Every structure is written in C-alpha cells, then in structure tokens.
PDB file of C-alpha atoms and ligand atoms in Angstrom:
ATOM      1  CA  GLY A   1     -36.808  51.160 -18.557  1.00 47.00           C
ATOM      2  CA  VAL A   2     -34.009  53.142 -17.685  1.00 48.00           C
ATOM      3  CA  GLU A   3     -35.973  56.558 -17.747  1.00 58.00           C
ATOM      4  CA  ALA A   4     -35.931  58.570 -14.291  1.00 76.00           C
ATOM      5  CA  GLY A   5     -39.228  58.293 -12.842  1.00 92.00           C
ATOM      6  CA  THR A   6     -41.661  60.933 -11.029  1.00 96.00           C
ATOM      7  CA  THR A   7     -40.154  60.485  -7.720  1.00 97.00           C
ATOM      8  CA  ALA A   8     -36.550  61.183  -8.530  1.00 96.00           C
ATOM      9  CA  ALA A   9     -38.007  64.386 -10.225  1.00 96.00           C
ATOM     10  CA  TRP A  10     -39.780  65.433  -7.263  1.00 97.00           C
ATOM     11  CA  MET A  11     -36.647  64.718  -4.925  1.00 96.00           C
ATOM     12  CA  ALA A  12     -34.517  66.854  -7.639  1.00 95.00           C
ATOM     13  CA  ARG A  13     -37.077  69.636  -7.477  1.00 95.00           C
ATOM     14  CA  HIS A  14     -37.597  69.584  -3.456  1.00 97.00           C
ATOM     15  CA  ARG A  15     -33.982  69.161  -2.900  1.00 97.00           C
ATOM     16  CA  GLY A  16     -33.702  71.306   0.023  1.00 98.00           C
ATOM     17  CA  MET A  17     -36.467  70.052   1.893  1.00 98.00           C
ATOM     18  CA  TYR A  18     -35.052  66.485   1.271  1.00 98.00           C
ATOM     19  CA  GLU A  19     -32.003  67.280   2.944  1.00 98.00           C
ATOM     20  CA  ARG A  20     -33.394  68.727   5.673  1.00 98.00           C
ATOM     21  CA  ALA A  21     -34.987  65.446   6.483  1.00 98.00           C
ATOM     22  CA  THR A  22     -32.367  63.100   5.788  1.00 98.00           C
ATOM     23  CA  ARG A  23     -29.476  65.407   6.797  1.00 98.00           C
ATOM     24  CA  HIS A  24     -31.302  66.525  10.054  1.00 97.00           C
ATOM     25  CA  PRO A  25     -28.744  67.531  12.792  1.00 97.00           C
ATOM     26  CA  PHE A  26     -30.137  64.822  14.983  1.00 97.00           C
ATOM     27  CA  THR A  27     -29.213  61.800  12.775  1.00 97.00           C
ATOM     28  CA  VAL A  28     -25.958  63.996  11.567  1.00 97.00           C
ATOM     29  CA  SER A  29     -24.997  63.961  15.268  1.00 97.00           C
ATOM     30  CA  ILE A  30     -25.443  60.366  15.478  1.00 97.00           C
ATOM     31  CA  ARG A  31     -22.996  60.125  12.476  1.00 97.00           C
ATOM     32  CA  ASP A  32     -20.453  62.404  14.491  1.00 96.00           C
ATOM     33  CA  GLY A  33     -20.757  60.788  17.588  1.00 96.00           C
ATOM     34  CA  THR A  34     -22.217  64.046  19.471  1.00 96.00           C
ATOM     35  CA  VAL A  35     -25.422  62.744  19.638  1.00 95.00           C
ATOM     36  CA  ASP A  36     -27.334  63.347  23.003  1.00 94.00           C
ATOM     37  CA  LEU A  37     -28.049  60.061  24.293  1.00 93.00           C
ATOM     38  CA  SER A  38     -31.274  61.630  26.242  1.00 95.00           C
ATOM     39  CA  ALA A  39     -32.204  62.697  22.871  1.00 96.00           C
ATOM     40  CA  PHE A  40     -31.792  59.197  21.341  1.00 97.00           C
ATOM     41  CA  ARG A  41     -33.606  57.628  23.994  1.00 96.00           C
ATOM     42  CA  ARG A  42     -36.512  60.275  23.382  1.00 96.00           C
ATOM     43  CA  TRP A  43     -36.199  59.256  19.773  1.00 98.00           C
ATOM     44  CA  LEU A  44     -36.659  55.928  20.702  1.00 98.00           C
ATOM     45  CA  GLY A  45     -39.748  56.122  22.715  1.00 97.00           C
ATOM     46  CA  GLN A  46     -41.628  58.031  20.315  1.00 98.00           C
ATOM     47  CA  ASP A  47     -40.586  56.079  17.141  1.00 98.00           C
ATOM     48  CA  TYR A  48     -42.077  52.914  18.906  1.00 98.00           C
ATOM     49  CA  MET A  49     -45.212  54.582  19.354  1.00 97.00           C
ATOM     50  CA  PHE A  50     -45.107  55.876  15.626  1.00 98.00           C
ATOM     51  CA  VAL A  51     -44.338  52.160  14.337  1.00 98.00           C
ATOM     52  CA  LYS A  52     -47.473  50.962  15.870  1.00 97.00           C
ATOM     53  CA  GLU A  53     -49.374  53.507  14.137  1.00 97.00           C
ATOM     54  CA  PHE A  54     -47.242  52.832  11.088  1.00 98.00           C
ATOM     55  CA  VAL A  55     -48.513  49.066  11.306  1.00 98.00           C
ATOM     56  CA  ALA A  56     -52.304  50.450  11.038  1.00 98.00           C
ATOM     57  CA  PHE A  57     -51.432  52.697   8.167  1.00 98.00           C
ATOM     58  CA  LEU A  58     -49.750  49.742   6.312  1.00 98.00           C
ATOM     59  CA  ALA A  59     -52.869  47.614   6.501  1.00 97.00           C
ATOM     60  CA  SER A  60     -54.564  50.822   4.720  1.00 97.00           C
ATOM     61  CA  VAL A  61     -52.185  50.616   2.051  1.00 97.00           C
ATOM     62  CA  LEU A  62     -52.406  47.171   1.818  1.00 96.00           C
ATOM     63  CA  LEU A  63     -56.283  47.121   1.609  1.00 96.00           C
ATOM     64  CA  LYS A  64     -56.029  49.705  -1.202  1.00 95.00           C
ATOM     65  CA  CYS A  65     -53.449  47.681  -3.054  1.00 94.00           C
ATOM     66  CA  CYS A  66     -55.758  44.672  -2.927  1.00 92.00           C
ATOM     67  CA  ARG A  67     -58.770  46.649  -4.120  1.00 90.00           C
ATOM     68  CA  GLN A  68     -56.948  48.557  -6.989  1.00 84.00           C
ATOM     69  CA  SER A  69     -53.837  46.762  -8.238  1.00 73.00           C
ATOM     70  CA  ASP A  70     -52.767  43.426  -9.548  1.00 68.00           C
ATOM     71  CA  GLY A  71     -51.020  40.745  -7.163  1.00 75.00           C
ATOM     72  CA  SER A  72     -47.351  41.917  -7.857  1.00 82.00           C
ATOM     73  CA  ASP A  73     -47.372  44.718  -5.501  1.00 93.00           C
ATOM     74  CA  MET A  74     -49.320  42.736  -2.608  1.00 94.00           C
ATOM     75  CA  GLU A  75     -46.146  40.720  -1.848  1.00 93.00           C
ATOM     76  CA  ILE A  76     -43.894  43.542  -1.423  1.00 94.00           C
ATOM     77  CA  ILE A  77     -46.413  45.661   0.770  1.00 96.00           C
ATOM     78  CA  LEU A  78     -47.224  42.268   2.867  1.00 95.00           C
ATOM     79  CA  GLY A  79     -43.577  41.704   3.342  1.00 93.00           C
ATOM     80  CA  GLY A  80     -43.172  45.215   4.766  1.00 95.00           C
ATOM     81  CA  LEU A  81     -46.125  44.813   6.936  1.00 95.00           C
ATOM     82  CA  ALA A  82     -44.853  41.312   8.267  1.00 95.00           C
ATOM     83  CA  SER A  83     -41.184  42.821   9.040  1.00 94.00           C
ATOM     84  CA  LEU A  84     -42.836  45.051  11.260  1.00 96.00           C
ATOM     85  CA  SER A  85     -43.569  42.611  13.696  1.00 96.00           C
ATOM     86  CA  ASP A  86     -39.983  42.085  14.019  1.00 95.00           C
ATOM     87  CA  GLU A  87     -39.377  45.535  14.463  1.00 97.00           C
ATOM     88  CA  LEU A  88     -41.930  45.873  17.213  1.00 97.00           C
ATOM     89  CA  SER A  89     -39.729  43.444  19.068  1.00 97.00           C
ATOM     90  CA  TRP A  90     -36.567  45.239  18.397  1.00 98.00           C
ATOM     91  CA  PHE A  91     -37.751  48.288  19.713  1.00 98.00           C
ATOM     92  CA  LYS A  92     -38.801  46.478  22.951  1.00 97.00           C
ATOM     93  CA  LYS A  93     -35.408  44.950  23.322  1.00 97.00           C
ATOM     94  CA  GLU A  94     -33.710  48.238  22.373  1.00 97.00           C
ATOM     95  CA  ALA A  95     -36.015  50.033  24.738  1.00 97.00           C
ATOM     96  CA  GLU A  96     -34.956  47.518  27.653  1.00 97.00           C
ATOM     97  CA  LYS A  97     -31.076  48.351  26.691  1.00 96.00           C
ATOM     98  CA  TRP A  98     -31.666  51.905  26.939  1.00 96.00           C
ATOM     99  CA  SER A  99     -33.725  51.754  30.264  1.00 96.00           C
ATOM    100  CA  VAL A 100     -36.557  53.378  28.352  1.00 96.00           C
ATOM    101  CA  ASN A 101     -39.699  52.390  29.990  1.00 97.00           C
ATOM    102  CA  LEU A 102     -42.358  52.354  26.816  1.00 96.00           C
ATOM    103  CA  ALA A 103     -45.407  51.876  28.867  1.00 95.00           C
ATOM    104  CA  GLU A 104     -44.568  55.305  30.319  1.00 93.00           C
ATOM    105  CA  VAL A 105     -44.197  56.979  26.964  1.00 94.00           C
ATOM    106  CA  SER A 106     -46.594  59.204  25.867  1.00 94.00           C
ATOM    107  CA  PRO A 107     -46.688  60.987  22.586  1.00 95.00           C
ATOM    108  CA  LEU A 108     -45.042  64.255  21.721  1.00 96.00           C
ATOM    109  CA  LYS A 109     -47.057  66.931  19.829  1.00 96.00           C
ATOM    110  CA  SER A 110     -44.913  65.985  16.274  1.00 97.00           C
ATOM    111  CA  ASN A 111     -45.421  62.587  16.786  1.00 98.00           C
ATOM    112  CA  THR A 112     -49.329  63.045  17.293  1.00 98.00           C
ATOM    113  CA  GLU A 113     -49.294  65.496  14.273  1.00 98.00           C
ATOM    114  CA  TYR A 114     -47.648  62.689  12.004  1.00 98.00           C
ATOM    115  CA  CYS A 115     -49.900  59.699  13.564  1.00 98.00           C
ATOM    116  CA  ARG A 116     -52.806  61.971  12.663  1.00 98.00           C
ATOM    117  CA  PHE A 117     -51.539  62.098   9.293  1.00 98.00           C
ATOM    118  CA  LEU A 118     -51.126  58.269   8.941  1.00 98.00           C
ATOM    119  CA  GLN A 119     -54.770  57.865  10.452  1.00 98.00           C
ATOM    120  CA  SER A 120     -56.081  59.720   7.567  1.00 98.00           C
ATOM    121  CA  PHE A 121     -55.337  57.193   4.830  1.00 98.00           C
ATOM    122  CA  SER A 122     -58.106  54.857   6.238  1.00 97.00           C
ATOM    123  CA  GLU A 123     -60.327  56.816   4.267  1.00 96.00           C
ATOM    124  CA  PRO A 124     -61.231  54.820   1.105  1.00 94.00           C
ATOM    125  CA  GLU A 125     -60.992  58.238  -0.962  1.00 94.00           C
ATOM    126  CA  ILE A 126     -57.476  58.030  -0.616  1.00 96.00           C
ATOM    127  CA  SER A 127     -56.028  56.601  -3.334  1.00 95.00           C
ATOM    128  CA  TYR A 128     -53.506  53.732  -3.851  1.00 96.00           C
ATOM    129  CA  THR A 129     -51.220  55.936  -5.867  1.00 96.00           C
ATOM    130  CA  VAL A 130     -51.002  58.384  -2.914  1.00 97.00           C
ATOM    131  CA  ALA A 131     -50.903  55.697  -0.423  1.00 98.00           C
ATOM    132  CA  ILE A 132     -47.849  53.642  -1.834  1.00 97.00           C
ATOM    133  CA  THR A 133     -46.238  57.192  -2.786  1.00 98.00           C
ATOM    134  CA  THR A 134     -46.339  58.288   0.764  1.00 98.00           C
ATOM    135  CA  PHE A 135     -45.243  54.666   2.166  1.00 98.00           C
ATOM    136  CA  TRP A 136     -42.138  55.026  -0.048  1.00 98.00           C
ATOM    137  CA  ILE A 137     -41.013  58.248   1.140  1.00 98.00           C
ATOM    138  CA  ILE A 138     -41.572  57.706   4.944  1.00 98.00           C
ATOM    139  CA  GLU A 139     -39.448  54.422   4.758  1.00 98.00           C
ATOM    140  CA  THR A 140     -36.825  56.410   2.196  1.00 98.00           C
ATOM    141  CA  VAL A 141     -36.253  59.221   4.806  1.00 98.00           C
ATOM    142  CA  TYR A 142     -35.391  56.796   7.303  1.00 98.00           C
ATOM    143  CA  GLN A 143     -33.108  54.544   4.842  1.00 98.00           C
ATOM    144  CA  ASP A 144     -31.132  57.807   3.606  1.00 98.00           C
ATOM    145  CA  SER A 145     -30.649  59.140   7.048  1.00 98.00           C
ATOM    146  CA  PHE A 146     -29.359  56.078   8.612  1.00 98.00           C
ATOM    147  CA  ALA A 147     -27.153  54.755   5.725  1.00 98.00           C
ATOM    148  CA  PHE A 148     -25.522  58.193   6.418  1.00 98.00           C
ATOM    149  CA  CYS A 149     -24.597  57.430   9.561  1.00 97.00           C
ATOM    150  CA  ILE A 150     -22.820  54.172   8.894  1.00 97.00           C
ATOM    151  CA  GLU A 151     -21.243  55.318   5.479  1.00 95.00           C
ATOM    152  CA  GLU A 152     -17.452  55.918   5.338  1.00 94.00           C
ATOM    153  CA  GLY A 153     -15.868  58.548   7.720  1.00 95.00           C
ATOM    154  CA  ASN A 154     -18.702  57.888  10.429  1.00 95.00           C
ATOM    155  CA  LYS A 155     -17.808  58.115  14.018  1.00 97.00           C
ATOM    156  CA  THR A 156     -21.358  56.800  15.042  1.00 96.00           C
ATOM    157  CA  PRO A 157     -21.087  55.372  18.406  1.00 96.00           C
ATOM    158  CA  PRO A 158     -20.898  51.285  18.276  1.00 96.00           C
ATOM    159  CA  GLU A 159     -24.177  51.138  20.631  1.00 96.00           C
ATOM    160  CA  LEU A 160     -25.929  52.857  18.111  1.00 97.00           C
ATOM    161  CA  LEU A 161     -24.818  50.946  14.946  1.00 97.00           C
ATOM    162  CA  GLY A 162     -27.489  48.330  15.285  1.00 96.00           C
ATOM    163  CA  THR A 163     -30.289  51.151  14.758  1.00 97.00           C
ATOM    164  CA  CYS A 164     -28.510  52.807  12.062  1.00 98.00           C
ATOM    165  CA  GLN A 165     -27.886  49.343  10.335  1.00 97.00           C
ATOM    166  CA  ARG A 166     -31.810  48.521  10.892  1.00 97.00           C
ATOM    167  CA  TRP A 167     -32.772  50.874   8.097  1.00 98.00           C
ATOM    168  CA  GLY A 168     -29.263  51.964   6.584  1.00 98.00           C
ATOM    169  CA  SER A 169     -28.684  48.237   5.310  1.00 97.00           C
ATOM    170  CA  PRO A 170     -28.335  47.512   1.702  1.00 97.00           C
ATOM    171  CA  GLU A 171     -31.425  45.125   2.170  1.00 97.00           C
ATOM    172  CA  PHE A 172     -33.929  47.891   3.464  1.00 97.00           C
ATOM    173  CA  LYS A 173     -32.566  50.229   0.482  1.00 97.00           C
ATOM    174  CA  GLN A 174     -33.419  47.515  -1.953  1.00 97.00           C
ATOM    175  CA  TYR A 175     -36.747  47.351  -0.385  1.00 97.00           C
ATOM    176  CA  CYS A 176     -36.983  51.101  -0.516  1.00 97.00           C
ATOM    177  CA  GLN A 177     -36.413  50.963  -4.347  1.00 97.00           C
ATOM    178  CA  SER A 178     -39.007  48.186  -4.991  1.00 96.00           C
ATOM    179  CA  LEU A 179     -41.429  50.487  -3.335  1.00 97.00           C
ATOM    180  CA  GLN A 180     -40.271  53.503  -5.411  1.00 97.00           C
ATOM    181  CA  ARG A 181     -40.780  51.552  -8.442  1.00 96.00           C
ATOM    182  CA  ILE A 182     -44.174  50.710  -7.745  1.00 95.00           C
ATOM    183  CA  ALA A 183     -45.012  54.480  -6.923  1.00 96.00           C
ATOM    184  CA  ASP A 184     -43.479  55.337 -10.169  1.00 96.00           C
ATOM    185  CA  ARG A 185     -45.696  52.911 -12.294  1.00 95.00           C
ATOM    186  CA  CYS A 186     -48.900  54.071 -10.178  1.00 95.00           C
ATOM    187  CA  LEU A 187     -47.832  57.561 -10.889  1.00 96.00           C
ATOM    188  CA  ALA A 188     -47.009  57.059 -14.526  1.00 95.00           C
ATOM    189  CA  GLU A 189     -50.542  55.808 -14.833  1.00 93.00           C
ATOM    190  CA  ALA A 190     -52.345  58.317 -12.415  1.00 93.00           C
ATOM    191  CA  PRO A 191     -54.686  61.226 -13.638  1.00 94.00           C
ATOM    192  CA  ALA A 192     -52.956  64.746 -12.912  1.00 93.00           C
ATOM    193  CA  ASP A 193     -55.073  65.317  -9.746  1.00 94.00           C
ATOM    194  CA  ALA A 194     -54.168  62.128  -8.241  1.00 94.00           C
ATOM    195  CA  ALA A 195     -50.291  62.992  -8.951  1.00 95.00           C
ATOM    196  CA  ARG A 196     -50.799  66.342  -7.653  1.00 96.00           C
ATOM    197  CA  SER A 197     -52.079  64.893  -4.511  1.00 97.00           C
ATOM    198  CA  ALA A 198     -49.165  62.426  -4.337  1.00 98.00           C
ATOM    199  CA  GLU A 199     -46.665  65.320  -4.499  1.00 97.00           C
ATOM    200  CA  GLU A 200     -48.552  67.119  -1.878  1.00 98.00           C
ATOM    201  CA  ALA A 201     -48.184  64.005   0.181  1.00 98.00           C
ATOM    202  CA  PHE A 202     -44.543  63.587  -0.379  1.00 98.00           C
ATOM    203  CA  LEU A 203     -43.674  67.074   0.868  1.00 98.00           C
ATOM    204  CA  ARG A 204     -46.222  66.733   3.893  1.00 98.00           C
ATOM    205  CA  VAL A 205     -43.985  63.726   4.974  1.00 98.00           C
ATOM    206  CA  LEU A 206     -40.554  65.484   4.534  1.00 98.00           C
ATOM    207  CA  GLU A 207     -42.197  68.438   6.719  1.00 98.00           C
ATOM    208  CA  LEU A 208     -43.460  65.777   9.499  1.00 98.00           C
ATOM    209  CA  GLU A 209     -39.979  63.880   9.280  1.00 98.00           C
ATOM    210  CA  ILE A 210     -38.276  67.227   9.849  1.00 98.00           C
ATOM    211  CA  GLY A 211     -40.864  67.684  12.732  1.00 98.00           C
ATOM    212  CA  PHE A 212     -40.339  64.446  14.163  1.00 98.00           C
ATOM    213  CA  TRP A 213     -36.371  64.828  14.336  1.00 98.00           C
ATOM    214  CA  ASP A 214     -36.527  68.319  15.949  1.00 97.00           C
ATOM    215  CA  MET A 215     -38.917  66.761  18.462  1.00 97.00           C
ATOM    216  CA  SER A 216     -36.253  64.238  19.357  1.00 95.00           C
ATOM    217  CA  SER A 217     -33.352  66.529  19.411  1.00 92.00           C
ATOM    218  CA  SER A 218     -35.047  69.442  21.498  1.00 84.00           C
ATOM    219  CA  ARG A 219     -34.762  69.071  25.078  1.00 56.00           C
ATOM    220  CA  SER A 220     -37.884  69.893  26.665  1.00 48.00           C
TER     221      SER A 220
HETATM  222  C1  HMH B   1     -40.743  59.010  12.147  1.00 68.14           C
HETATM  223  N1  HMH B   1     -40.456  57.572  10.100  1.00 68.14           N
HETATM  224  C2  HMH B   1     -40.486  57.545  11.313  1.00 68.14           C
HETATM  225  N2  HMH B   1     -40.262  56.325  11.659  1.00 68.14           N
HETATM  226  C3  HMH B   1     -39.850  55.604  11.069  1.00 68.14           C
HETATM  227  N3  HMH B   1     -39.981  54.235  12.012  1.00 68.14           N
HETATM  228  C4  HMH B   1     -40.175  55.476   9.818  1.00 68.14           C
HETATM  229  C5  HMH B   1     -39.949  56.510   9.221  1.00 68.14           C
HETATM  230  C6  HMH B   1     -39.492  54.313   8.987  1.00 68.14           C
HETATM  231  O1  HMH B   1     -40.354  53.150   9.064  1.00 68.14           O
END
C-alpha cells in the first residue's frame, strides 16, 4: 500500500539524530571539498575492519531470516551478503590507492564499540525483526550520507567520487528501500515489545554511526 510505515515515523520522530548521522561534518566536508585526507584515510582503514565484522553480522541476519521468515526476503539479504565480497576487494584496491596499509590498521574505540554491537546479533534471542531493522538503518545512513556528496552543487574531490558513488548510487538506494519494505512488514506484524526493541536498535545505530564519523574526523 501507500501507507507510511513504522520506519518513516521513526525517522520523523528522531529527525535530529538522523541528521546528525547523515549530515555529519565529516561527510559534509567531503561534499564541500574541504575534507582532511588523513581523516579520509583513517575512515577507509577503520571501515574496512567494520565491513569484515559486517559480513558476520549479515550472516546472522540471514540465519534469522531462514529460521523465521518466508523465502522472499532471503534473496535480498543473500544479495547483500554477496556484494560484500566485492566491497572487501574494493577496500583493498582503494587502500592501495591511498597508501593505507590495511594489515597495520587496528580498530579505534568507536569502531570496537560498533563491532561489539554487531556481534551481539549472533544471539538467537534477538529477533529477525530487530535484526533486519538494524541492517536497514546501517545501510541507509551510508546511502543518505554519500548520496548528499554527489547531489547537485557538490564540490566533492574527483578522487573521492568513487567512494561516494559506492553508497550514493540509485541502485544502492533501491536496495535500501527494499530493506525498508521488509523491515516495515516485519514491524507491522511484530508484538509491541519487539517493535520497541527495534526502535532502540535504530537509535543505537544512529549513535554508533555518529561516533564512527567523529572517530574518523578527529585527529588523534
Ligand atoms: C560504519 N556503517 C559503517 N560502515 C559501513 N560500510 C556501512 C555503515 C554501510 O555498509
């Protein structure tokens, strides 16, 4: 139907937090062309580590999907998992381009905190509804953040456009929208306490994403 779902209501209710995550000074500086390249390199190394953990997270989402849902969601999640293989290769290539030695990168505090959150989803007690909603918002923060960097009027440095297009493309947006439809369907069917847990996870992701951008931009 055309009815706005639960996730859209949350985005409206938590607009301020959502914007702090998706219009963060770090990504806005990419769009402005004022980005500190050492900060970008720091983000690149940290995000490579994050994505490796994200593979395991997505595997746990897929497992919950197989256990608790019909077959139609599975193909979308499996597609997402498969594309992470490509993404890891992209990180390696990009790291070489920016002379970031991925073998030497160790996770900073905010990244460790985020990865610990992702690991908690391996608990079978966490529902598919909470997991798929979490997955959707994690992807959406990147989609929205990087789409802004390639929107009209951007001064994004040409050498960063590839990065922005990776998450800012119309294809990635469509993928996020299919995750959103799954999340909304699950939430519409979920008991109130599961929906409440999903909203908490939504907010936690926004907090962790803000922390991740802060970590990337701060010089320490
Ligand atoms: C920190 N959040 C972070 N890294 C990513 N690569 C994504 C979201 C999107 O996959």
